[in-house]
Structure formats: structure tokens, C-alpha cells
Amino acid sequence: MKYPSVNTQLVILLGNPLGHSISPAMHNRVFEKLGLDYCYIPVQVTPKNLQVVFAGLSKMNVAGFNVTIPHKIAIIEHLDALDPLAAMIGAVNTICVKNGKTIGYNTDGEGFIRSLEDEGKISVQGKRIFLLGCGGAARAIAMTLAFQGAENIFICNRTYAKAEALATEINLKIRYCAEAVRALPEYQTGIIKFCDIFINSTSLGMHPREAELPISEACLLEHLVVTDIVYNPHTTRLLAIAEAKGCRIVHGLGMLIHQGAAGFKLWTGVDPLIAEMIETASALVAG
Ligand code: NAP
């Protein structure tokens, strides 16, 4: 292992708490394998200290940042520039420092779409998509789906008003393709049968509540590609049932890996080693 020097480019993860993060291991392994003089460091920071910590770090030998809960929205006002998709999403998970300027991006949606292409062997262009959930992750996914040419996005959420607001925003800001759906079985079944892709973006089924199922089994029809962004456990109950019914499935870990891979490319200009990232991330999640 090469030790850091003053020439080492740092990538900093800002969030709170960060104990669970697999990103440092994933990125440092690929920096080392590719012989890149970069180092990825988690920095736990409270909302109160975000501004001062970010201002100081941005003046150091820093190539970029990852930003996670609870700072993805709050960080925006401290940036010099914002990528158009990140501006639409209204949240930033990746920052590049170029010529002393900080530029914010959101790679969550792109990471999700790459994982669909990679593991699900499906492109979103022209597809009808049922998106269950309407939180922060769903917002990035829905906006990116619309940006990348999905034909219809049906957004279904326990709190219907949130689904309605997101659908309206997408239709106004990107193009007319989104519709809100009430979280009632009779509405869900009627629409899902005409969809190509089903996405669970709620936290239902996440450890330690693995038994929870976000939608009724009857909705998991064989022709669907079923994806769950929950990655702990690796195969959620939803995915296990969908696979047993003959659906193609896409694990949540792929989104995590590919959003990181997109950031890696932005900081270094180099394509990361996806296989190494998958191996590291899978071992950590399994552990
Ligand atoms: P969030 O902003 O808190 O949103 C949670 C969503 O789940 C909301 O739509 C919420 O509905 C819904 N929900 C929660 N409990 C529910 C229940 N009992 N019944 C029905 N709906 C319920 O969370 P997030 O940041 O979007 O993250 C959601 C999940 O995705 C988490 O498990 C997170 O770990 C995972 N995630 C994975 C990745 C990845 O890279 N794979 C990235 C980000 C997040 P209401 O609006 O009605 O409250």
C-alpha cells in the first residue's frame, strides 16, 4: 500500500452517522488496484458544522466529496455550481472540486439505471415503470427515469399527496410522463399488469424487518423486471418471491455500486473496476 502524501488527492464522505458506510472500502480498493494516488475518507459531521467543515475541506487537496444523509439537500447552498439534473432533483450526493470551484451532482438515479441495465438487462427508454415509494431515493430515481426517456412512471406512495406532488413536478419540469397512484391493491393491480418494471423504493423489507412485503404477492407478475433498492438483506423477501415467480430481479446493491462508480469517474476521469467494487461491497454487506 502506498502512503498518502501532500500530492494525494482526497475524496471525502460527509454524513452522519457513517459507521455503516461501505464506500471507503469500495473506493480505496479500486484506487489502489488502479495505482491512483487518491484516498477516500469518511468525515462524520453534524448539520451545525457542515458549512465550516465543507468550506475548510474544499480548500485542501480534495478532488471531491460524497454527501449522504442528512446533508444531501443542505449542502446545495454551499456549492459554486450545480449540474442540471441535480438541480431538478434538489439533492446532491457527489461533488467535484475543479479549479477551486465546487460542482454538485446527483448520481443516485444514474446508478439505479446502470444497475437495471447491468443486472436486469433492460433499458428504461420507452418502458412503463411502477415506482413504489416517494422518499429521497425515489425522487432521484423518478427524475432520472423521466430524463432518460421512460414512457410512463406510475408513482405510488402511502402518503398520496407526496406522489401527486412529485408527479406534477416531473410533468412540469421534464416532460409529461408521470402519474400518481393511490396505495390501494385495486389501483396497484390494474396498473402493474401494463408495466415493464417494478421498483420498490420504500424502506419496507429492510433489516431488521425482513418479513415486510411492500406490495401484495399477486402484483408480482412473471413478465416484470422487479427491483428493490433495499440492499440489506442482499435478497429481500420481495425479490425472493419475484424470482420464484419467474421475474427477472435486480438487487439494490447494484444501485449503490453504480452511483459510486459514476462519482469515481467524475473525481478521477478514470473508469473504475466495477467487478472489484462489487466484490468489496458484497463481502461487506454479507458480513
Ligand atoms: P425516505 O426518504 O425515508 O423514504 C421512505 C419511503 O418509504 C417513503 O415513500 C415512505 O412513505 C415509505 N415507507 C416507509 N415506511 C412505510 C410503511 N410502513 N408503509 C408504506 N410505505 C412506507 O428513505 P430513502 O432515503 O428514500 O430510502 C428508502 C430505502 O432505500 C431505504 O431502505 C434505503 O436504505 C434504501 N436506499 C438504497 C440505496 C441504494 O443505493 N441501493 C440508495 C438510497 C436509499 P411515506 O412518504 O408515506 O412516509
mmCIF file of C-alpha atoms and ligand atoms in Angstrom:
data_model
loop_
_atom_site.group_PDB
_atom_site.id
_atom_site.type_symbol
_atom_site.label_atom_id
_atom_site.label_comp_id
_atom_site.label_asym_id
_atom_site.label_seq_id
_atom_site.Cartn_x
_atom_site.Cartn_y
_atom_site.Cartn_z
ATOM 1 C CA MET A 1 0.000 0.000 0.000
ATOM 2 C CA LYS A 2 1.218 3.499 -0.911
ATOM 3 C CA TYR A 3 1.070 6.002 1.962
ATOM 4 C CA PRO A 4 -0.697 9.378 1.413
ATOM 5 C CA SER A 5 1.481 12.412 0.657
ATOM 6 C CA VAL A 6 0.755 16.097 0.046
ATOM 7 C CA ASN A 7 0.099 15.153 -3.574
ATOM 8 C CA THR A 8 -2.547 12.595 -2.669
ATOM 9 C CA GLN A 9 -5.999 13.625 -3.881
ATOM 10 C CA LEU A 10 -8.588 13.197 -1.158
ATOM 11 C CA VAL A 11 -12.220 12.242 -1.623
ATOM 12 C CA ILE A 12 -14.295 12.967 1.481
ATOM 13 C CA LEU A 13 -17.584 11.363 2.513
ATOM 14 C CA LEU A 14 -19.739 13.787 4.529
ATOM 15 C CA GLY A 15 -22.666 12.413 6.531
ATOM 16 C CA ASN A 16 -23.906 11.461 9.977
ATOM 17 C CA PRO A 17 -23.811 8.675 11.078
ATOM 18 C CA LEU A 18 -21.275 6.951 8.796
ATOM 19 C CA GLY A 19 -20.406 3.794 10.702
ATOM 20 C CA HIS A 20 -22.283 1.585 8.214
ATOM 21 C CA SER A 21 -20.774 3.024 5.017
ATOM 22 C CA ILE A 22 -19.145 0.605 2.572
ATOM 23 C CA SER A 23 -17.945 3.405 0.263
ATOM 24 C CA PRO A 24 -14.464 3.911 1.826
ATOM 25 C CA ALA A 25 -13.548 0.241 1.344
ATOM 26 C CA MET A 26 -15.017 0.124 -2.175
ATOM 27 C CA HIS A 27 -13.250 3.247 -3.472
ATOM 28 C CA ASN A 28 -9.903 2.765 -1.722
ATOM 29 C CA ARG A 29 -9.624 -0.760 -3.077
ATOM 30 C CA VAL A 30 -10.097 0.468 -6.661
ATOM 31 C CA PHE A 31 -7.759 3.478 -6.186
ATOM 32 C CA GLU A 32 -5.094 1.034 -5.056
ATOM 33 C CA LYS A 33 -5.741 -1.529 -7.815
ATOM 34 C CA LEU A 34 -5.540 1.175 -10.476
ATOM 35 C CA GLY A 35 -2.453 2.775 -8.877
ATOM 36 C CA LEU A 36 -4.248 6.125 -8.456
ATOM 37 C CA ASP A 37 -2.856 8.443 -5.772
ATOM 38 C CA TYR A 38 -6.272 9.068 -4.198
ATOM 39 C CA CYS A 39 -7.627 8.360 -0.721
ATOM 40 C CA TYR A 40 -11.310 8.149 0.321
ATOM 41 C CA ILE A 41 -12.009 9.266 3.894
ATOM 42 C CA PRO A 42 -15.307 9.317 5.850
ATOM 43 C CA VAL A 43 -15.849 12.503 7.881
ATOM 44 C CA GLN A 44 -18.804 12.423 10.244
ATOM 45 C CA VAL A 45 -20.226 15.936 10.513
ATOM 46 C CA THR A 46 -23.317 17.341 12.208
ATOM 47 C CA PRO A 47 -25.696 19.729 10.371
ATOM 48 C CA LYS A 48 -24.492 22.583 12.622
ATOM 49 C CA ASN A 49 -20.859 22.130 11.488
ATOM 50 C CA LEU A 50 -21.495 21.298 7.829
ATOM 51 C CA GLN A 51 -20.741 24.752 6.439
ATOM 52 C CA VAL A 52 -17.451 25.279 8.251
ATOM 53 C CA VAL A 53 -16.183 21.722 7.676
ATOM 54 C CA PHE A 54 -17.072 21.827 3.968
ATOM 55 C CA ALA A 55 -15.523 25.278 3.469
ATOM 56 C CA GLY A 56 -12.253 24.140 5.073
ATOM 57 C CA LEU A 57 -12.017 20.788 3.284
ATOM 58 C CA SER A 58 -12.773 22.368 -0.109
ATOM 59 C CA LYS A 59 -9.562 24.416 0.223
ATOM 60 C CA MET A 60 -7.408 21.306 0.768
ATOM 61 C CA ASN A 61 -6.019 18.751 -1.707
ATOM 62 C CA VAL A 62 -9.537 17.433 -2.271
ATOM 63 C CA ALA A 63 -10.754 16.067 -5.635
ATOM 64 C CA GLY A 64 -14.327 15.708 -4.495
ATOM 65 C CA PHE A 65 -16.917 14.578 -1.991
ATOM 66 C CA ASN A 66 -19.734 12.148 -1.465
ATOM 67 C CA VAL A 67 -22.631 13.511 0.540
ATOM 68 C CA THR A 68 -25.141 11.370 2.374
ATOM 69 C CA ILE A 69 -27.897 11.599 4.991
ATOM 70 C CA PRO A 70 -28.657 14.175 6.416
ATOM 71 C CA HIS A 71 -26.751 16.660 4.194
ATOM 72 C CA LYS A 72 -27.876 15.930 0.596
ATOM 73 C CA ILE A 73 -30.144 18.987 0.428
ATOM 74 C CA ALA A 74 -28.408 21.316 2.900
ATOM 75 C CA ILE A 75 -25.088 21.134 1.024
ATOM 76 C CA ILE A 76 -26.541 22.801 -2.095
ATOM 77 C CA GLU A 77 -26.379 26.363 -0.776
ATOM 78 C CA HIS A 78 -22.625 25.971 -0.156
ATOM 79 C CA LEU A 79 -21.747 24.950 -3.740
ATOM 80 C CA ASP A 80 -20.419 27.127 -6.576
ATOM 81 C CA ALA A 81 -22.366 25.300 -9.310
ATOM 82 C CA LEU A 82 -24.966 22.591 -9.770
ATOM 83 C CA ASP A 83 -25.402 20.032 -12.551
ATOM 84 C CA PRO A 84 -28.883 20.466 -14.210
ATOM 85 C CA LEU A 85 -30.156 17.020 -13.133
ATOM 86 C CA ALA A 86 -29.028 17.592 -9.521
ATOM 87 C CA ALA A 87 -30.783 20.978 -9.620
ATOM 88 C CA MET A 88 -34.013 19.308 -10.725
ATOM 89 C CA ILE A 89 -33.728 16.560 -8.110
ATOM 90 C CA GLY A 90 -32.917 19.149 -5.462
ATOM 91 C CA ALA A 91 -30.301 16.937 -3.776
ATOM 92 C CA VAL A 92 -26.589 16.286 -4.223
ATOM 93 C CA ASN A 93 -24.671 13.076 -3.447
ATOM 94 C CA THR A 94 -21.429 13.805 -5.352
ATOM 95 C CA ILE A 95 -19.255 16.918 -5.583
ATOM 96 C CA CYS A 96 -16.249 17.611 -7.799
ATOM 97 C CA VAL A 97 -13.679 20.265 -6.978
ATOM 98 C CA LYS A 98 -12.331 21.735 -10.223
ATOM 99 C CA ASN A 99 -10.029 24.794 -10.276
ATOM 100 C CA GLY A 100 -11.084 25.619 -6.724
ATOM 101 C CA LYS A 101 -14.828 25.522 -7.571
ATOM 102 C CA THR A 102 -17.265 23.013 -6.108
ATOM 103 C CA ILE A 103 -19.811 21.462 -8.514
ATOM 104 C CA GLY A 104 -22.690 19.299 -7.265
ATOM 105 C CA TYR A 105 -24.115 16.203 -8.991
ATOM 106 C CA ASN A 106 -26.653 13.532 -8.184
ATOM 107 C CA THR A 107 -25.602 10.040 -9.348
ATOM 108 C CA ASP A 108 -28.266 8.065 -7.402
ATOM 109 C CA GLY A 109 -30.675 7.862 -10.345
ATOM 110 C CA GLU A 110 -27.911 7.142 -12.830
ATOM 111 C CA GLY A 111 -26.588 4.416 -10.513
ATOM 112 C CA PHE A 112 -30.048 2.883 -10.373
ATOM 113 C CA ILE A 113 -30.452 2.901 -14.168
ATOM 114 C CA ARG A 114 -26.980 1.407 -14.731
ATOM 115 C CA SER A 115 -27.779 -1.401 -12.294
ATOM 116 C CA LEU A 116 -31.011 -2.104 -14.199
ATOM 117 C CA GLU A 117 -29.058 -2.301 -17.448
ATOM 118 C CA ASP A 118 -26.263 -4.360 -15.912
ATOM 119 C CA GLU A 119 -28.175 -6.910 -13.857
ATOM 120 C CA GLY A 120 -31.671 -6.614 -15.316
ATOM 121 C CA LYS A 121 -30.526 -6.367 -18.959
ATOM 122 C CA ILE A 122 -33.175 -3.740 -19.582
ATOM 123 C CA SER A 123 -33.086 -0.110 -20.697
ATOM 124 C CA VAL A 124 -35.655 2.345 -19.338
ATOM 125 C CA GLN A 125 -36.263 4.066 -22.639
ATOM 126 C CA GLY A 126 -39.883 3.661 -23.754
ATOM 127 C CA LYS A 127 -40.725 1.499 -20.714
ATOM 128 C CA ARG A 128 -43.697 1.708 -18.342
ATOM 129 C CA ILE A 129 -42.480 1.792 -14.777
ATOM 130 C CA PHE A 130 -44.252 1.337 -11.441
ATOM 131 C CA LEU A 131 -42.356 3.147 -8.691
ATOM 132 C CA LEU A 132 -43.425 2.312 -5.145
ATOM 133 C CA GLY A 133 -42.330 4.920 -2.600
ATOM 134 C CA CYS A 134 -41.689 8.611 -2.769
ATOM 135 C CA GLY A 135 -38.789 9.413 -0.453
ATOM 136 C CA GLY A 136 -35.390 10.921 -1.224
ATOM 137 C CA ALA A 137 -34.109 7.949 -3.233
ATOM 138 C CA ALA A 138 -37.371 7.669 -5.206
ATOM 139 C CA ARG A 139 -37.189 11.337 -6.147
ATOM 140 C CA ALA A 140 -33.716 10.940 -7.699
ATOM 141 C CA ILE A 141 -34.783 7.738 -9.466
ATOM 142 C CA ALA A 142 -38.053 9.176 -10.826
ATOM 143 C CA MET A 143 -36.444 12.359 -12.160
ATOM 144 C CA THR A 144 -33.642 10.389 -13.850
ATOM 145 C CA LEU A 145 -36.131 7.912 -15.357
ATOM 146 C CA ALA A 146 -38.046 10.819 -16.888
ATOM 147 C CA PHE A 147 -34.800 12.439 -18.051
ATOM 148 C CA GLN A 148 -33.703 9.196 -19.716
ATOM 149 C CA GLY A 149 -36.879 8.540 -21.682
ATOM 150 C CA ALA A 150 -39.180 6.251 -19.669
ATOM 151 C CA GLU A 151 -42.615 6.253 -21.325
ATOM 152 C CA ASN A 152 -44.689 6.291 -18.108
ATOM 153 C CA ILE A 153 -43.768 6.481 -14.440
ATOM 154 C CA PHE A 154 -46.564 5.494 -12.053
ATOM 155 C CA ILE A 155 -45.669 6.788 -8.598
ATOM 156 C CA CYS A 156 -47.436 5.051 -5.728
ATOM 157 C CA ASN A 157 -46.922 6.075 -2.123
ATOM 158 C CA ARG A 158 -48.509 5.507 1.279
ATOM 159 C CA THR A 159 -48.829 9.304 1.534
ATOM 160 C CA TYR A 160 -50.641 10.013 -1.730
ATOM 161 C CA ALA A 161 -50.087 13.784 -1.648
ATOM 162 C CA LYS A 162 -46.312 13.253 -1.948
ATOM 163 C CA ALA A 163 -46.761 11.046 -5.022
ATOM 164 C CA GLU A 164 -49.054 13.664 -6.566
ATOM 165 C CA ALA A 165 -46.570 16.476 -5.898
ATOM 166 C CA LEU A 166 -43.631 14.537 -7.401
ATOM 167 C CA ALA A 167 -45.619 13.503 -10.492
ATOM 168 C CA THR A 168 -46.689 17.113 -11.080
ATOM 169 C CA GLU A 169 -43.133 18.345 -10.681
ATOM 170 C CA ILE A 170 -41.783 15.810 -13.191
ATOM 171 C CA ASN A 171 -44.520 16.631 -15.706
ATOM 172 C CA LEU A 172 -43.824 20.354 -15.431
ATOM 173 C CA LYS A 173 -40.026 20.306 -15.221
ATOM 174 C CA ILE A 174 -39.046 17.409 -17.523
ATOM 175 C CA ARG A 175 -41.913 16.127 -19.680
ATOM 176 C CA TYR A 176 -45.415 14.721 -19.279
ATOM 177 C CA CYS A 177 -44.866 11.078 -18.262
ATOM 178 C CA ALA A 178 -45.679 10.740 -14.544
ATOM 179 C CA GLU A 179 -48.912 9.824 -12.759
ATOM 180 C CA ALA A 180 -49.689 9.380 -9.065
ATOM 181 C CA VAL A 181 -51.352 6.141 -7.933
ATOM 182 C CA ARG A 182 -53.165 5.506 -4.665
ATOM 183 C CA ALA A 183 -51.630 2.791 -2.470
ATOM 184 C CA LEU A 184 -54.685 0.541 -2.680
ATOM 185 C CA PRO A 185 -54.477 -3.019 -4.099
ATOM 186 C CA GLU A 186 -57.246 -2.446 -6.673
ATOM 187 C CA TYR A 187 -55.399 0.546 -8.209
ATOM 188 C CA GLN A 188 -51.984 -1.100 -7.995
ATOM 189 C CA THR A 189 -53.009 -4.379 -9.669
ATOM 190 C CA GLY A 190 -54.775 -2.618 -12.533
ATOM 191 C CA ILE A 191 -51.714 -0.586 -13.432
ATOM 192 C CA ILE A 192 -48.865 -3.005 -12.717
ATOM 193 C CA LYS A 193 -50.109 -5.503 -15.275
ATOM 194 C CA PHE A 194 -49.365 -2.952 -18.024
ATOM 195 C CA CYS A 195 -45.880 -2.124 -16.675
ATOM 196 C CA ASP A 196 -42.457 -3.489 -17.647
ATOM 197 C CA ILE A 197 -40.515 -2.662 -14.487
ATOM 198 C CA PHE A 198 -41.496 -2.650 -10.800
ATOM 199 C CA ILE A 199 -39.335 -0.713 -8.325
ATOM 200 C CA ASN A 200 -39.573 -0.828 -4.555
ATOM 201 C CA SER A 201 -38.041 2.369 -3.209
ATOM 202 C CA THR A 202 -39.708 2.224 0.207
ATOM 203 C CA SER A 203 -37.736 1.036 3.220
ATOM 204 C CA LEU A 204 -40.086 -1.925 3.702
ATOM 205 C CA GLY A 205 -38.235 -5.235 3.927
ATOM 206 C CA MET A 206 -35.032 -3.647 5.185
ATOM 207 C CA HIS A 207 -33.087 -5.268 8.046
ATOM 208 C CA PRO A 208 -34.208 -5.909 10.816
ATOM 209 C CA ARG A 209 -37.768 -6.040 9.393
ATOM 210 C CA GLU A 210 -37.041 -8.529 6.603
ATOM 211 C CA ALA A 211 -40.518 -10.115 6.738
ATOM 212 C CA GLU A 212 -42.264 -6.961 5.481
ATOM 213 C CA LEU A 213 -43.513 -7.051 1.899
ATOM 214 C CA PRO A 214 -44.110 -3.651 0.226
ATOM 215 C CA ILE A 215 -46.792 -4.924 -2.190
ATOM 216 C CA SER A 216 -49.103 -7.912 -2.427
ATOM 217 C CA GLU A 217 -47.649 -11.063 -3.995
ATOM 218 C CA ALA A 218 -50.434 -11.037 -6.585
ATOM 219 C CA CYS A 219 -48.901 -7.904 -8.144
ATOM 220 C CA LEU A 220 -45.611 -9.647 -8.928
ATOM 221 C CA LEU A 221 -46.381 -10.862 -12.421
ATOM 222 C CA GLU A 222 -43.932 -13.033 -14.342
ATOM 223 C CA HIS A 223 -43.298 -10.563 -17.188
ATOM 224 C CA LEU A 224 -41.942 -7.862 -14.817
ATOM 225 C CA VAL A 225 -38.371 -6.920 -14.055
ATOM 226 C CA VAL A 226 -38.585 -6.481 -10.277
ATOM 227 C CA THR A 227 -36.066 -4.344 -8.471
ATOM 228 C CA ASP A 228 -35.689 -3.446 -4.812
ATOM 229 C CA ILE A 229 -33.366 -0.619 -3.791
ATOM 230 C CA VAL A 230 -33.149 -2.043 -0.259
ATOM 231 C CA TYR A 231 -29.740 -3.784 -0.172
ATOM 232 C CA ASN A 232 -29.700 -5.143 3.358
ATOM 233 C CA PRO A 233 -30.574 -8.044 3.181
ATOM 234 C CA HIS A 234 -28.990 -8.625 -0.230
ATOM 235 C CA THR A 235 -32.030 -10.565 -1.476
ATOM 236 C CA THR A 236 -35.133 -9.083 0.117
ATOM 237 C CA ARG A 237 -38.309 -11.079 0.596
ATOM 238 C CA LEU A 238 -39.829 -9.140 -2.330
ATOM 239 C CA LEU A 239 -37.007 -10.223 -4.646
ATOM 240 C CA ALA A 240 -37.095 -13.833 -3.455
ATOM 241 C CA ILE A 241 -40.844 -14.087 -4.178
ATOM 242 C CA ALA A 242 -40.486 -12.344 -7.541
ATOM 243 C CA GLU A 243 -37.666 -14.667 -8.581
ATOM 244 C CA ALA A 244 -39.662 -17.734 -7.549
ATOM 245 C CA LYS A 245 -42.500 -16.479 -9.771
ATOM 246 C CA GLY A 246 -40.147 -16.252 -12.752
ATOM 247 C CA CYS A 247 -39.481 -12.476 -12.776
ATOM 248 C CA ARG A 248 -36.058 -11.120 -13.618
ATOM 249 C CA ILE A 249 -34.757 -9.431 -10.458
ATOM 250 C CA VAL A 250 -32.303 -6.609 -9.757
ATOM 251 C CA HIS A 251 -30.677 -6.266 -6.303
ATOM 252 C CA GLY A 252 -30.351 -2.914 -4.501
ATOM 253 C CA LEU A 253 -26.607 -3.305 -4.101
ATOM 254 C CA GLY A 254 -26.142 -2.586 -7.816
ATOM 255 C CA MET A 255 -27.519 0.950 -7.390
ATOM 256 C CA LEU A 256 -25.131 1.594 -4.511
ATOM 257 C CA ILE A 257 -22.165 0.370 -6.527
ATOM 258 C CA HIS A 258 -23.033 2.209 -9.728
ATOM 259 C CA GLN A 259 -23.795 5.550 -8.037
ATOM 260 C CA GLY A 260 -20.313 5.252 -6.526
ATOM 261 C CA ALA A 261 -18.800 4.259 -9.863
ATOM 262 C CA ALA A 262 -20.280 7.375 -11.502
ATOM 263 C CA GLY A 263 -18.717 9.518 -8.755
ATOM 264 C CA PHE A 264 -15.369 7.758 -9.171
ATOM 265 C CA LYS A 265 -15.351 8.678 -12.856
ATOM 266 C CA LEU A 266 -16.232 12.314 -12.056
ATOM 267 C CA TRP A 267 -13.401 12.704 -9.495
ATOM 268 C CA THR A 268 -10.664 10.856 -11.384
ATOM 269 C CA GLY A 269 -11.693 10.870 -15.060
ATOM 270 C CA VAL A 270 -10.938 7.105 -14.971
ATOM 271 C CA ASP A 271 -13.405 4.220 -15.346
ATOM 272 C CA PRO A 272 -13.490 2.257 -12.072
ATOM 273 C CA LEU A 273 -13.165 -1.527 -11.811
ATOM 274 C CA ILE A 274 -16.803 -2.467 -11.316
ATOM 275 C CA ALA A 275 -16.021 -6.115 -10.562
ATOM 276 C CA GLU A 276 -13.694 -5.077 -7.701
ATOM 277 C CA MET A 277 -16.375 -2.737 -6.335
ATOM 278 C CA ILE A 278 -18.992 -5.495 -6.445
ATOM 279 C CA GLU A 279 -16.680 -7.950 -4.689
ATOM 280 C CA THR A 280 -15.802 -5.497 -1.908
ATOM 281 C CA ALA A 281 -19.370 -4.271 -1.405
ATOM 282 C CA SER A 282 -20.868 -7.786 -1.446
ATOM 283 C CA ALA A 283 -18.369 -9.052 1.134
ATOM 284 C CA LEU A 284 -19.109 -6.116 3.459
ATOM 285 C CA VAL A 285 -22.891 -6.379 3.136
ATOM 286 C CA ALA A 286 -22.733 -10.162 3.674
ATOM 287 C CA GLY A 287 -20.571 -9.568 6.778
HETATM 288 P P1 NAP B 1 -37.115 8.053 2.877
HETATM 289 O O1 NAP B 1 -36.827 9.336 2.227
HETATM 290 O O2 NAP B 1 -37.272 7.987 4.348
HETATM 291 O O3 NAP B 1 -38.474 7.439 2.185
HETATM 292 C C1 NAP B 1 -39.078 6.277 2.681
HETATM 293 C C2 NAP B 1 -40.223 5.844 1.759
HETATM 294 O O4 NAP B 1 -40.745 4.609 2.269
HETATM 295 C C3 NAP B 1 -41.397 6.830 1.712
HETATM 296 O O5 NAP B 1 -42.008 6.759 0.440
HETATM 297 C C4 NAP B 1 -42.322 6.260 2.782
HETATM 298 O O6 NAP B 1 -43.698 6.605 2.581
HETATM 299 C C5 NAP B 1 -42.151 4.785 2.548
HETATM 300 N N1 NAP B 1 -42.490 3.993 3.749
HETATM 301 C C6 NAP B 1 -41.791 3.925 4.898
HETATM 302 N N2 NAP B 1 -42.435 3.110 5.767
HETATM 303 C C7 NAP B 1 -43.555 2.680 5.144
HETATM 304 C C8 NAP B 1 -44.623 1.820 5.517
HETATM 305 N N3 NAP B 1 -44.668 1.228 6.732
HETATM 306 N N4 NAP B 1 -45.614 1.579 4.615
HETATM 307 C C9 NAP B 1 -45.574 2.150 3.381
HETATM 308 N N5 NAP B 1 -44.593 2.986 2.967
HETATM 309 C C10 NAP B 1 -43.593 3.242 3.841
HETATM 310 O O7 NAP B 1 -35.977 6.972 2.536
HETATM 311 P P2 NAP B 1 -34.988 6.893 1.260
HETATM 312 O O8 NAP B 1 -33.755 7.644 1.556
HETATM 313 O O9 NAP B 1 -35.762 7.223 0.035
HETATM 314 O O10 NAP B 1 -34.590 5.332 1.303
HETATM 315 C C11 NAP B 1 -35.566 4.316 1.105
HETATM 316 C C12 NAP B 1 -34.881 2.945 1.131
HETATM 317 O O11 NAP B 1 -33.947 2.864 0.065
HETATM 318 C C13 NAP B 1 -34.051 2.662 2.399
HETATM 319 O O12 NAP B 1 -34.224 1.314 2.733
HETATM 320 C C14 NAP B 1 -32.616 2.922 1.991
HETATM 321 O O13 NAP B 1 -31.692 2.142 2.720
HETATM 322 C C15 NAP B 1 -32.663 2.467 0.537
HETATM 323 N N6 NAP B 1 -31.685 3.155 -0.324
HETATM 324 C C16 NAP B 1 -30.894 2.386 -1.132
HETATM 325 C C17 NAP B 1 -29.979 2.986 -1.975
HETATM 326 C C18 NAP B 1 -29.101 2.134 -2.850
HETATM 327 O O14 NAP B 1 -28.086 2.636 -3.345
HETATM 328 N N7 NAP B 1 -29.484 0.906 -3.108
HETATM 329 C C19 NAP B 1 -29.866 4.388 -2.007
HETATM 330 C C20 NAP B 1 -30.704 5.155 -1.174
HETATM 331 C C21 NAP B 1 -31.615 4.517 -0.337
HETATM 332 P P3 NAP B 1 -44.325 7.976 3.174
HETATM 333 O O15 NAP B 1 -43.925 9.071 2.215
HETATM 334 O O16 NAP B 1 -45.773 7.735 3.194
HETATM 335 O O17 NAP B 1 -43.711 8.163 4.538
#
